[in-house]
Short mmCIF file of C-alpha atoms and ligand atoms in Angstrom, two decimals:
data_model
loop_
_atom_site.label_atom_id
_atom_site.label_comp_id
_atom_site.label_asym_id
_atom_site.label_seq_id
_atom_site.Cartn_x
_atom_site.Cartn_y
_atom_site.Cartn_z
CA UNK A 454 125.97 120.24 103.20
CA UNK A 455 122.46 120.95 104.98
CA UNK A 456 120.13 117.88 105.05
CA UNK A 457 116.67 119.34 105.09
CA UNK A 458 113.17 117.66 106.23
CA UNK A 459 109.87 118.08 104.65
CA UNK A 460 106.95 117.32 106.72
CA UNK A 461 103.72 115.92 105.27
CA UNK A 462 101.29 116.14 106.99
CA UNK A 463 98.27 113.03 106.51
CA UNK A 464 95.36 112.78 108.47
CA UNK A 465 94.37 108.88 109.16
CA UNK A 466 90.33 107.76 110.14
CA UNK A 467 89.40 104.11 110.70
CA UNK A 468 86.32 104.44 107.99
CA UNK A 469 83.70 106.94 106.78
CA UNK A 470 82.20 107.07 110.17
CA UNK A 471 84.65 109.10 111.26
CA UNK A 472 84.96 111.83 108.74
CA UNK A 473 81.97 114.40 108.60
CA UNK A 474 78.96 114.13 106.98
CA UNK A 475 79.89 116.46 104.02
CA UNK A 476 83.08 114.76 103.53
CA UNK A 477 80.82 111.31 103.83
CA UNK A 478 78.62 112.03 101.21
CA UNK A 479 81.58 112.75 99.48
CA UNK A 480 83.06 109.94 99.01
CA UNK A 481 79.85 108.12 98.74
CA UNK A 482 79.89 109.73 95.46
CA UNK A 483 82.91 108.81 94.59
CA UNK A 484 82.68 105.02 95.32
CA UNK A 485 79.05 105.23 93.71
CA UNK A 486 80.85 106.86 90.22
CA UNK A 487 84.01 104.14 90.45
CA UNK A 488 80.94 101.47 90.22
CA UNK A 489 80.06 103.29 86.63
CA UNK A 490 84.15 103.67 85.52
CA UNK A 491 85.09 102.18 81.98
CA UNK A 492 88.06 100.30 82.94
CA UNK A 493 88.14 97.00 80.60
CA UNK A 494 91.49 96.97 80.39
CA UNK A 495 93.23 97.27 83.98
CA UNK A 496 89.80 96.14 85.35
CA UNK A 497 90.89 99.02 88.10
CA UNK A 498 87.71 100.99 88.35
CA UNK A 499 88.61 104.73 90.07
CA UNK A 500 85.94 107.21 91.30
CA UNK A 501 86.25 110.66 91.82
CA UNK A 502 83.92 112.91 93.41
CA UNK A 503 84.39 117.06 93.70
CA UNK A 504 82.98 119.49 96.12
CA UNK A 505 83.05 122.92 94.62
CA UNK A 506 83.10 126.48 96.93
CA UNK A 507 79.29 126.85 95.75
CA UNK A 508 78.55 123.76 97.49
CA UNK A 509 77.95 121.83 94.19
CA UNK A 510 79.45 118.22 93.91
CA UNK A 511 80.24 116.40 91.06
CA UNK A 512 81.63 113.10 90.26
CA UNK A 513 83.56 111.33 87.43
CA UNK A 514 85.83 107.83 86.63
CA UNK A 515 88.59 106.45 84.84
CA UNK A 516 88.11 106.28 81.15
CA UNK A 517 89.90 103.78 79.06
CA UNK A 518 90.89 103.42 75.77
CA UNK A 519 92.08 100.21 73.13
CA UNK A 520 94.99 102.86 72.56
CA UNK A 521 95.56 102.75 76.44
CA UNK A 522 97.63 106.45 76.54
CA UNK A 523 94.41 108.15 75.28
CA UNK A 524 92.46 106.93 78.75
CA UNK A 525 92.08 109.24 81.09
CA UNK A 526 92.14 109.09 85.56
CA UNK A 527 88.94 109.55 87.23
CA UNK A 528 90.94 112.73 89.05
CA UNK A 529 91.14 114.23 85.97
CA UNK A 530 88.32 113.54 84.48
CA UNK A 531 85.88 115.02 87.03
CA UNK A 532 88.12 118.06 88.06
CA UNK A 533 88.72 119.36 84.23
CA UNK A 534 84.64 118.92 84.21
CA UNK A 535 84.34 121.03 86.98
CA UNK A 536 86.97 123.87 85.54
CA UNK A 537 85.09 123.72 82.66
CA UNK A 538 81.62 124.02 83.69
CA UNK A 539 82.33 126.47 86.96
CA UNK A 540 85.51 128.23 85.82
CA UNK A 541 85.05 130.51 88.32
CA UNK A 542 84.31 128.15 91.19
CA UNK A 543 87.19 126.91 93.43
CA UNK A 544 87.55 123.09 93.92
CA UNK A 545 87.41 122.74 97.74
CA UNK A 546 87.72 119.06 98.06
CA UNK A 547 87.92 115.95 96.02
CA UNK A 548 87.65 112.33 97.04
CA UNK A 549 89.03 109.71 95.61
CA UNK A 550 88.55 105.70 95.81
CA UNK A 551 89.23 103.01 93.58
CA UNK A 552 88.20 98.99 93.69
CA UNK A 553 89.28 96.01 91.39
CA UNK A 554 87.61 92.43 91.61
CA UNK A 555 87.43 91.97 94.94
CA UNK A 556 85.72 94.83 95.56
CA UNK A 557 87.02 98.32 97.17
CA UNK A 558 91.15 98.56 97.62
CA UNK A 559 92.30 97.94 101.00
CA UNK A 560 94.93 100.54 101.53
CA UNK A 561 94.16 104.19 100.64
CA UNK A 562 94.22 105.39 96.69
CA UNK A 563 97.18 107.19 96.02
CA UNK A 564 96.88 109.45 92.74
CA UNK A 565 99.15 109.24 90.09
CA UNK A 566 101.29 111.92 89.41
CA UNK A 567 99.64 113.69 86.18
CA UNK A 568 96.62 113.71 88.51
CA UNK A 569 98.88 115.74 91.26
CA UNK A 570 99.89 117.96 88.99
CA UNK A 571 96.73 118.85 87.95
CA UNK A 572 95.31 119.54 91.20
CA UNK A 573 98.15 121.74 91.80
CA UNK A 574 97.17 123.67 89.04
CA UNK A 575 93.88 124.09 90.29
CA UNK A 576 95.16 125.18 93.36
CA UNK A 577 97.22 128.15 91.89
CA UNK A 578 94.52 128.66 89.97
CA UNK A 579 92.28 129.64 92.32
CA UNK A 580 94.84 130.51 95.31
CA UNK A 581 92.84 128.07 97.55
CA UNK A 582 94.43 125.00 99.28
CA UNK A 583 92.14 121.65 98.29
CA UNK A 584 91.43 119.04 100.78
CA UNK A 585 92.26 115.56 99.15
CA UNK A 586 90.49 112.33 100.25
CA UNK A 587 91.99 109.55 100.03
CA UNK A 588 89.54 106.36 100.33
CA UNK A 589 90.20 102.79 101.60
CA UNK A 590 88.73 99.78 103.31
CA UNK A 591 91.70 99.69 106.01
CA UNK A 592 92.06 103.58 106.10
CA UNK A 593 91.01 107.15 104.47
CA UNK A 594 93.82 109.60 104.56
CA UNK A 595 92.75 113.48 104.45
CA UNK A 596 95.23 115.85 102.93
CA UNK A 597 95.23 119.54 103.46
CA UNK A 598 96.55 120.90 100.14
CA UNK A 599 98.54 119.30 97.17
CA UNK A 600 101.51 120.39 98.86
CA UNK A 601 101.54 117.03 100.67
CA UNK A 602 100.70 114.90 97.47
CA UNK A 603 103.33 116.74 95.77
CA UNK A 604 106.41 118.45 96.60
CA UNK A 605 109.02 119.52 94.93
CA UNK A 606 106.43 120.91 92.84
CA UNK A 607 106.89 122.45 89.64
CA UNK A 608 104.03 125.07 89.33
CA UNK A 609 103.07 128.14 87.42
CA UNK A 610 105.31 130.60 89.84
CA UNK A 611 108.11 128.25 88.82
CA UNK A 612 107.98 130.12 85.35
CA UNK A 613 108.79 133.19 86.68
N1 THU B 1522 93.79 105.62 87.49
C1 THU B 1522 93.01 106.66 87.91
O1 THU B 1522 91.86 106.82 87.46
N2 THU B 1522 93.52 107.51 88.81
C2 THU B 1522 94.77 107.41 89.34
O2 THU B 1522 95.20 108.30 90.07
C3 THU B 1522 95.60 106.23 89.06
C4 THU B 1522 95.14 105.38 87.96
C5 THU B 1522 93.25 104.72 86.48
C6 THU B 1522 93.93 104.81 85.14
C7 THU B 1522 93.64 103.45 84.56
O3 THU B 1522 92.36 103.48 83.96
C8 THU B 1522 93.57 102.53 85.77
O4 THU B 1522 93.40 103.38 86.89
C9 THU B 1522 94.80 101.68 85.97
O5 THU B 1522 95.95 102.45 85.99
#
């Protein structure tokens, strides 16, 4: 028996002052587009904001449905926008935040796990490592690559 350790690797800062402008703005956006989420049900309002290789950022948020399966995560929402309007563009970071009533979460968002697998699609996709941010009021946590959000992965070289 061999016991084996992954390392994952998460990058902590004390608040948006500390991360670079780019990444700033970035999840600027993203807080701005969780303030515009339809989220009636959970009353959990997600933002997600992408910035794409040609420098072009776009946001999206959580979607909900009466028939609450048919909803969709803010994650997903704005990166299958962005695959489908710049399929040939490579996703080169996405930013992600969430508040409910009191206002923005305290710990860091953690994406579910259709929303992992999804970005690790992306990432084989376009062979280029994505840089996930992670936004809270206590702490952001910066991610370089899915690999950290998910391993273990089952990906599209797993079919071969
Ligand atoms: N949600 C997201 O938008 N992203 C996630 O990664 C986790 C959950 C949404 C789905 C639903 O509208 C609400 O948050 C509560 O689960």
């Amino acid at each position: 028996m061999q016991t084996k350790e992954i390392r994952i690797i998460v990058h902590e800062y004390s608040g948006l002052d500390e991360l670079s402008e780019t990444d700033r703005q970035l999840v600027l956006q993203a807080r701005e587009a969780a303030l515009k989420a339809y989220a009636p049900y959970s009353g959990f309002q997600v933002g997600a904001a992408v910035r794409l290789a040609n420098e072009v950022v776009l946001s999206g948020n959580n979607q909900e449905n009466a028939a609450y399966p048919t909803g969709l995560c803010a994650e997903r929402t704005v990166l299958f926008y962005a695959n489908a309007n710049y399929p040939e563009v490579p996703v080169q970071t996405l930013a992600v935040t969430a508040r409910n009533s009191t206002g923005l979460v305290h710990e860091p968002v953690k994406p579910c796990g259709g929303c992992r697998q999804a970005l690790l699609e992306i990432e084989a996709r376009f062979q280029q490592k994505i840089k996930v941010i992670l936004d809270g009021e206590k702490a952001i946590w910066v991610l370089n690559g899915v690999e950290s959000l998910l391993p273990f992965s089952f990906k599209p070289s797993s079919l071969s």
